[in-house]
């Protein structure tokens, strides 16, 4: 009898010891799944553990978008671009390096959000009325407004990157992609979805207040760490612009789509680069 009692007490003691470690392991696994989802959605970078997402229950898989880690993924993209600058800046002219950076980012991201820019421009500028604009954005074909919007954005990005001096360029490349990904979380979390289904609606449901706050804190920390007060000012002005654009689109369409969230992220990134250039010129 006493032996059975001792065994039970030992079992409970071991369970009490291992329970925190089990919870920690579960938490780490969940966070890695969030990071994995963010990396796989925002980039083409390989990351082991895809089965973590496949093993998730169907209703939970919708929620794993990794929004908390969007600014971190943007920082990773910026770090790769900065490494490219360090390796190539002494060996090629500024214009060639700027073109290489533009192409490299398109390759790293798979051009996903650039496609969102084209679809958004086609819908917002090529249609009349909410339903017609949403119908155009849902169409996979690219129209003249989409081509013009993408070309204008890429041309502006190229010109800014070619005009920034080395140290300002490195700081801008580390901060701007992170702010662009944060803009997607900000818009997706604050503004309603234009359609009841689709990526925009799923993203809006997934970006809870906790995820929104944590992503915002990480984005402002990145801005402060790599660009100090200038980074904080760029973060603040970029947020104001994106909130204004998001409000304008919401009034037009009744909400945002996944394409528009991606397009606003691209716009925020280019605006952040432009602000870095303007502040460098004014100093």
JSON list of N, CA, C and O in Angstrom, two decimals, residues 133-166:
[
{"chain": "A", "resi": 133, "resn": "UNK", "atom": "N", "xyz": [-14.88, 47.45, -59.06]},
{"chain": "A", "resi": 133, "resn": "UNK", "atom": "CA", "xyz": [-13.47, 47.52, -58.65]},
{"chain": "A", "resi": 133, "resn": "UNK", "atom": "C", "xyz": [-13.01, 46.20, -58.04]},
{"chain": "A", "resi": 133, "resn": "UNK", "atom": "O", "xyz": [-11.92, 45.71, -58.33]},
{"chain": "A", "resi": 134, "resn": "UNK", "atom": "N", "xyz": [-13.85, 45.61, -57.19]},
{"chain": "A", "resi": 134, "resn": "UNK", "atom": "CA", "xyz": [-13.49, 44.33, -56.59]},
{"chain": "A", "resi": 134, "resn": "UNK", "atom": "C", "xyz": [-13.42, 43.23, -57.65]},
{"chain": "A", "resi": 134, "resn": "UNK", "atom": "O", "xyz": [-12.57, 42.33, -57.58]},
{"chain": "A", "resi": 135, "resn": "UNK", "atom": "N", "xyz": [-14.29, 43.30, -58.63]},
{"chain": "A", "resi": 135, "resn": "UNK", "atom": "CA", "xyz": [-14.28, 42.32, -59.72]},
{"chain": "A", "resi": 135, "resn": "UNK", "atom": "C", "xyz": [-12.99, 42.42, -60.53]},
{"chain": "A", "resi": 135, "resn": "UNK", "atom": "O", "xyz": [-12.38, 41.40, -60.90]},
{"chain": "A", "resi": 136, "resn": "UNK", "atom": "N", "xyz": [-12.55, 43.64, -60.80]},
{"chain": "A", "resi": 136, "resn": "UNK", "atom": "CA", "xyz": [-11.31, 43.84, -61.56]},
{"chain": "A", "resi": 136, "resn": "UNK", "atom": "C", "xyz": [-10.11, 43.32, -60.76]},
{"chain": "A", "resi": 136, "resn": "UNK", "atom": "O", "xyz": [-9.22, 42.67, -61.30]},
{"chain": "A", "resi": 137, "resn": "UNK", "atom": "N", "xyz": [-10.09, 43.60, -59.47]},
{"chain": "A", "resi": 137, "resn": "UNK", "atom": "CA", "xyz": [-8.97, 43.14, -58.64]},
{"chain": "A", "resi": 137, "resn": "UNK", "atom": "C", "xyz": [-8.92, 41.62, -58.55]},
{"chain": "A", "resi": 137, "resn": "UNK", "atom": "O", "xyz": [-7.85, 41.03, -58.41]},
{"chain": "A", "resi": 138, "resn": "UNK", "atom": "N", "xyz": [-10.08, 40.99, -58.62]},
{"chain": "A", "resi": 138, "resn": "UNK", "atom": "CA", "xyz": [-10.13, 39.53, -58.54]},
{"chain": "A", "resi": 138, "resn": "UNK", "atom": "C", "xyz": [-9.66, 38.88, -59.85]},
{"chain": "A", "resi": 138, "resn": "UNK", "atom": "O", "xyz": [-9.25, 37.72, -59.84]},
{"chain": "A", "resi": 139, "resn": "UNK", "atom": "N", "xyz": [-9.69, 39.64, -60.93]},
{"chain": "A", "resi": 139, "resn": "UNK", "atom": "CA", "xyz": [-9.27, 39.13, -62.23]},
{"chain": "A", "resi": 139, "resn": "UNK", "atom": "C", "xyz": [-7.74, 38.98, -62.25]},
{"chain": "A", "resi": 139, "resn": "UNK", "atom": "O", "xyz": [-7.01, 39.88, -61.83]},
{"chain": "A", "resi": 140, "resn": "UNK", "atom": "N", "xyz": [-7.26, 37.86, -62.75]},
{"chain": "A", "resi": 140, "resn": "UNK", "atom": "CA", "xyz": [-5.81, 37.60, -62.76]},
{"chain": "A", "resi": 140, "resn": "UNK", "atom": "C", "xyz": [-5.08, 38.37, -63.85]},
{"chain": "A", "resi": 140, "resn": "UNK", "atom": "O", "xyz": [-3.85, 38.49, -63.81]},
{"chain": "A", "resi": 141, "resn": "UNK", "atom": "N", "xyz": [-5.81, 38.90, -64.81]},
{"chain": "A", "resi": 141, "resn": "UNK", "atom": "CA", "xyz": [-5.16, 39.66, -65.89]},
{"chain": "A", "resi": 141, "resn": "UNK", "atom": "C", "xyz": [-4.72, 41.03, -65.40]},
{"chain": "A", "resi": 141, "resn": "UNK", "atom": "O", "xyz": [-5.34, 41.62, -64.54]},
{"chain": "A", "resi": 142, "resn": "UNK", "atom": "N", "xyz": [-3.64, 41.54, -66.00]},
{"chain": "A", "resi": 142, "resn": "UNK", "atom": "CA", "xyz": [-3.08, 42.83, -65.62]},
{"chain": "A", "resi": 142, "resn": "UNK", "atom": "C", "xyz": [-3.44, 43.87, -66.68]},
{"chain": "A", "resi": 142, "resn": "UNK", "atom": "O", "xyz": [-3.25, 43.64, -67.88]},
{"chain": "A", "resi": 143, "resn": "UNK", "atom": "N", "xyz": [-3.94, 45.02, -66.24]},
{"chain": "A", "resi": 143, "resn": "UNK", "atom": "CA", "xyz": [-4.31, 46.09, -67.15]},
{"chain": "A", "resi": 143, "resn": "UNK", "atom": "C", "xyz": [-3.27, 47.19, -67.19]},
{"chain": "A", "resi": 143, "resn": "UNK", "atom": "O", "xyz": [-2.21, 47.12, -66.55]},
{"chain": "A", "resi": 144, "resn": "UNK", "atom": "N", "xyz": [-3.59, 48.25, -67.91]},
{"chain": "A", "resi": 144, "resn": "UNK", "atom": "CA", "xyz": [-2.63, 49.34, -68.10]},
{"chain": "A", "resi": 144, "resn": "UNK", "atom": "C", "xyz": [-2.34, 50.08, -66.80]},
{"chain": "A", "resi": 144, "resn": "UNK", "atom": "O", "xyz": [-1.20, 50.46, -66.53]},
{"chain": "A", "resi": 145, "resn": "UNK", "atom": "N", "xyz": [-3.35, 50.27, -65.93]},
{"chain": "A", "resi": 145, "resn": "UNK", "atom": "CA", "xyz": [-3.12, 50.96, -64.67]},
{"chain": "A", "resi": 145, "resn": "UNK", "atom": "C", "xyz": [-2.19, 50.14, -63.77]},
{"chain": "A", "resi": 145, "resn": "UNK", "atom": "O", "xyz": [-1.35, 50.69, -63.05]},
{"chain": "A", "resi": 146, "resn": "UNK", "atom": "N", "xyz": [-2.33, 48.83, -63.81]},
{"chain": "A", "resi": 146, "resn": "UNK", "atom": "CA", "xyz": [-1.46, 47.98, -63.01]},
{"chain": "A", "resi": 146, "resn": "UNK", "atom": "C", "xyz": [-0.02, 48.06, -63.46]},
{"chain": "A", "resi": 146, "resn": "UNK", "atom": "O", "xyz": [0.90, 48.15, -62.64]},
{"chain": "A", "resi": 147, "resn": "UNK", "atom": "N", "xyz": [0.21, 48.03, -64.78]},
{"chain": "A", "resi": 147, "resn": "UNK", "atom": "CA", "xyz": [1.56, 48.13, -65.31]},
{"chain": "A", "resi": 147, "resn": "UNK", "atom": "C", "xyz": [2.18, 49.48, -64.97]},
{"chain": "A", "resi": 147, "resn": "UNK", "atom": "O", "xyz": [3.34, 49.56, -64.52]},
{"chain": "A", "resi": 148, "resn": "UNK", "atom": "N", "xyz": [1.40, 50.55, -65.15]},
{"chain": "A", "resi": 148, "resn": "UNK", "atom": "CA", "xyz": [1.91, 51.88, -64.84]},
{"chain": "A", "resi": 148, "resn": "UNK", "atom": "C", "xyz": [2.24, 52.03, -63.35]},
{"chain": "A", "resi": 148, "resn": "UNK", "atom": "O", "xyz": [3.26, 52.62, -62.98]},
{"chain": "A", "resi": 149, "resn": "UNK", "atom": "N", "xyz": [1.38, 51.49, -62.49]},
{"chain": "A", "resi": 149, "resn": "UNK", "atom": "CA", "xyz": [1.64, 51.58, -61.05]},
{"chain": "A", "resi": 149, "resn": "UNK", "atom": "C", "xyz": [2.90, 50.84, -60.64]},
{"chain": "A", "resi": 149, "resn": "UNK", "atom": "O", "xyz": [3.70, 51.34, -59.86]},
{"chain": "A", "resi": 150, "resn": "UNK", "atom": "N", "xyz": [3.08, 49.63, -61.18]},
{"chain": "A", "resi": 150, "resn": "UNK", "atom": "CA", "xyz": [4.27, 48.84, -60.84]},
{"chain": "A", "resi": 150, "resn": "UNK", "atom": "C", "xyz": [5.54, 49.50, -61.36]},
{"chain": "A", "resi": 150, "resn": "UNK", "atom": "O", "xyz": [6.55, 49.57, -60.65]},
{"chain": "A", "resi": 151, "resn": "UNK", "atom": "N", "xyz": [5.49, 50.00, -62.59]},
{"chain": "A", "resi": 151, "resn": "UNK", "atom": "CA", "xyz": [6.67, 50.66, -63.17]},
{"chain": "A", "resi": 151, "resn": "UNK", "atom": "C", "xyz": [7.03, 51.91, -62.38]},
{"chain": "A", "resi": 151, "resn": "UNK", "atom": "O", "xyz": [8.21, 52.16, -62.10]},
{"chain": "A", "resi": 152, "resn": "UNK", "atom": "N", "xyz": [6.02, 52.70, -62.02]},
{"chain": "A", "resi": 152, "resn": "UNK", "atom": "CA", "xyz": [6.28, 53.93, -61.25]},
{"chain": "A", "resi": 152, "resn": "UNK", "atom": "C", "xyz": [6.91, 53.60, -59.90]},
{"chain": "A", "resi": 152, "resn": "UNK", "atom": "O", "xyz": [7.87, 54.25, -59.47]},
{"chain": "A", "resi": 153, "resn": "UNK", "atom": "N", "xyz": [6.40, 52.57, -59.23]},
{"chain": "A", "resi": 153, "resn": "UNK", "atom": "CA", "xyz": [6.92, 52.20, -57.92]},
{"chain": "A", "resi": 153, "resn": "UNK", "atom": "C", "xyz": [8.35, 51.68, -58.02]},
{"chain": "A", "resi": 153, "resn": "UNK", "atom": "O", "xyz": [9.22, 52.06, -57.23]},
{"chain": "A", "resi": 154, "resn": "UNK", "atom": "N", "xyz": [8.62, 50.84, -59.01]},
{"chain": "A", "resi": 154, "resn": "UNK", "atom": "CA", "xyz": [9.97, 50.30, -59.18]},
{"chain": "A", "resi": 154, "resn": "UNK", "atom": "C", "xyz": [10.96, 51.39, -59.59]},
{"chain": "A", "resi": 154, "resn": "UNK", "atom": "O", "xyz": [12.11, 51.39, -59.14]},
{"chain": "A", "resi": 155, "resn": "UNK", "atom": "N", "xyz": [10.51, 52.30, -60.45]},
{"chain": "A", "resi": 155, "resn": "UNK", "atom": "CA", "xyz": [11.39, 53.40, -60.88]},
{"chain": "A", "resi": 155, "resn": "UNK", "atom": "C", "xyz": [11.75, 54.29, -59.71]},
{"chain": "A", "resi": 155, "resn": "UNK", "atom": "O", "xyz": [12.92, 54.70, -59.55]},
{"chain": "A", "resi": 156, "resn": "UNK", "atom": "N", "xyz": [10.76, 54.60, -58.88]},
{"chain": "A", "resi": 156, "resn": "UNK", "atom": "CA", "xyz": [11.02, 55.43, -57.70]},
{"chain": "A", "resi": 156, "resn": "UNK", "atom": "C", "xyz": [11.96, 54.73, -56.73]},
{"chain": "A", "resi": 156, "resn": "UNK", "atom": "O", "xyz": [12.90, 55.33, -56.19]},
{"chain": "A", "resi": 157, "resn": "UNK", "atom": "N", "xyz": [11.73, 53.44, -56.52]},
{"chain": "A", "resi": 157, "resn": "UNK", "atom": "CA", "xyz": [12.61, 52.68, -55.62]},
{"chain": "A", "resi": 157, "resn": "UNK", "atom": "C", "xyz": [14.04, 52.67, -56.14]},
{"chain": "A", "resi": 157, "resn": "UNK", "atom": "O", "xyz": [15.00, 52.88, -55.39]},
{"chain": "A", "resi": 158, "resn": "UNK", "atom": "N", "xyz": [14.20, 52.45, -57.43]},
{"chain": "A", "resi": 158, "resn": "UNK", "atom": "CA", "xyz": [15.53, 52.43, -58.05]},
{"chain": "A", "resi": 158, "resn": "UNK", "atom": "C", "xyz": [16.24, 53.77, -57.90]},
{"chain": "A", "resi": 158, "resn": "UNK", "atom": "O", "xyz": [17.42, 53.84, -57.52]},
{"chain": "A", "resi": 159, "resn": "UNK", "atom": "N", "xyz": [15.53, 54.86, -58.17]},
{"chain": "A", "resi": 159, "resn": "UNK", "atom": "CA", "xyz": [16.13, 56.19, -58.10]},
{"chain": "A", "resi": 159, "resn": "UNK", "atom": "C", "xyz": [16.56, 56.53, -56.67]},
{"chain": "A", "resi": 159, "resn": "UNK", "atom": "O", "xyz": [17.63, 57.11, -56.45]},
{"chain": "A", "resi": 160, "resn": "UNK", "atom": "N", "xyz": [15.73, 56.16, -55.70]},
{"chain": "A", "resi": 160, "resn": "UNK", "atom": "CA", "xyz": [16.08, 56.45, -54.30]},
{"chain": "A", "resi": 160, "resn": "UNK", "atom": "C", "xyz": [17.30, 55.65, -53.86]},
{"chain": "A", "resi": 160, "resn": "UNK", "atom": "O", "xyz": [18.24, 56.19, -53.25]},
{"chain": "A", "resi": 161, "resn": "UNK", "atom": "N", "xyz": [17.31, 54.36, -54.17]},
{"chain": "A", "resi": 161, "resn": "UNK", "atom": "CA", "xyz": [18.45, 53.52, -53.79]},
{"chain": "A", "resi": 161, "resn": "UNK", "atom": "C", "xyz": [19.75, 53.98, -54.43]},
{"chain": "A", "resi": 161, "resn": "UNK", "atom": "O", "xyz": [20.82, 53.92, -53.82]},
{"chain": "A", "resi": 162, "resn": "UNK", "atom": "N", "xyz": [19.66, 54.47, -55.66]},
{"chain": "A", "resi": 162, "resn": "UNK", "atom": "CA", "xyz": [20.85, 54.96, -56.35]},
{"chain": "A", "resi": 162, "resn": "UNK", "atom": "C", "xyz": [21.33, 56.29, -55.78]},
{"chain": "A", "resi": 162, "resn": "UNK", "atom": "O", "xyz": [22.51, 56.65, -55.96]},
{"chain": "A", "resi": 163, "resn": "UNK", "atom": "N", "xyz": [20.46, 57.02, -55.08]},
{"chain": "A", "resi": 163, "resn": "UNK", "atom": "CA", "xyz": [20.81, 58.35, -54.58]},
{"chain": "A", "resi": 163, "resn": "UNK", "atom": "C", "xyz": [21.30, 58.36, -53.14]},
{"chain": "A", "resi": 163, "resn": "UNK", "atom": "O", "xyz": [21.89, 59.34, -52.70]},
{"chain": "A", "resi": 164, "resn": "UNK", "atom": "N", "xyz": [21.05, 57.30, -52.40]},
{"chain": "A", "resi": 164, "resn": "UNK", "atom": "CA", "xyz": [21.44, 57.26, -50.99]},
{"chain": "A", "resi": 164, "resn": "UNK", "atom": "C", "xyz": [22.92, 56.92, -50.85]},
{"chain": "A", "resi": 164, "resn": "UNK", "atom": "O", "xyz": [23.42, 56.01, -51.51]},
{"chain": "A", "resi": 165, "resn": "UNK", "atom": "N", "xyz": [23.65, 57.64, -49.99]},
{"chain": "A", "resi": 165, "resn": "UNK", "atom": "CA", "xyz": [25.04, 57.26, -49.70]},
{"chain": "A", "resi": 165, "resn": "UNK", "atom": "C", "xyz": [25.09, 55.94, -48.93]},
{"chain": "A", "resi": 165, "resn": "UNK", "atom": "O", "xyz": [24.08, 55.48, -48.39]},
{"chain": "A", "resi": 166, "resn": "UNK", "atom": "N", "xyz": [26.26, 55.36, -48.83]},
{"chain": "A", "resi": 166, "resn": "UNK", "atom": "CA", "xyz": [26.40, 53.99, -48.35]},
{"chain": "A", "resi": 166, "resn": "UNK", "atom": "C", "xyz": [25.77, 53.77, -46.98]},
{"chain": "A", "resi": 166, "resn": "UNK", "atom": "O", "xyz": [24.94, 52.86, -46.81]}
]
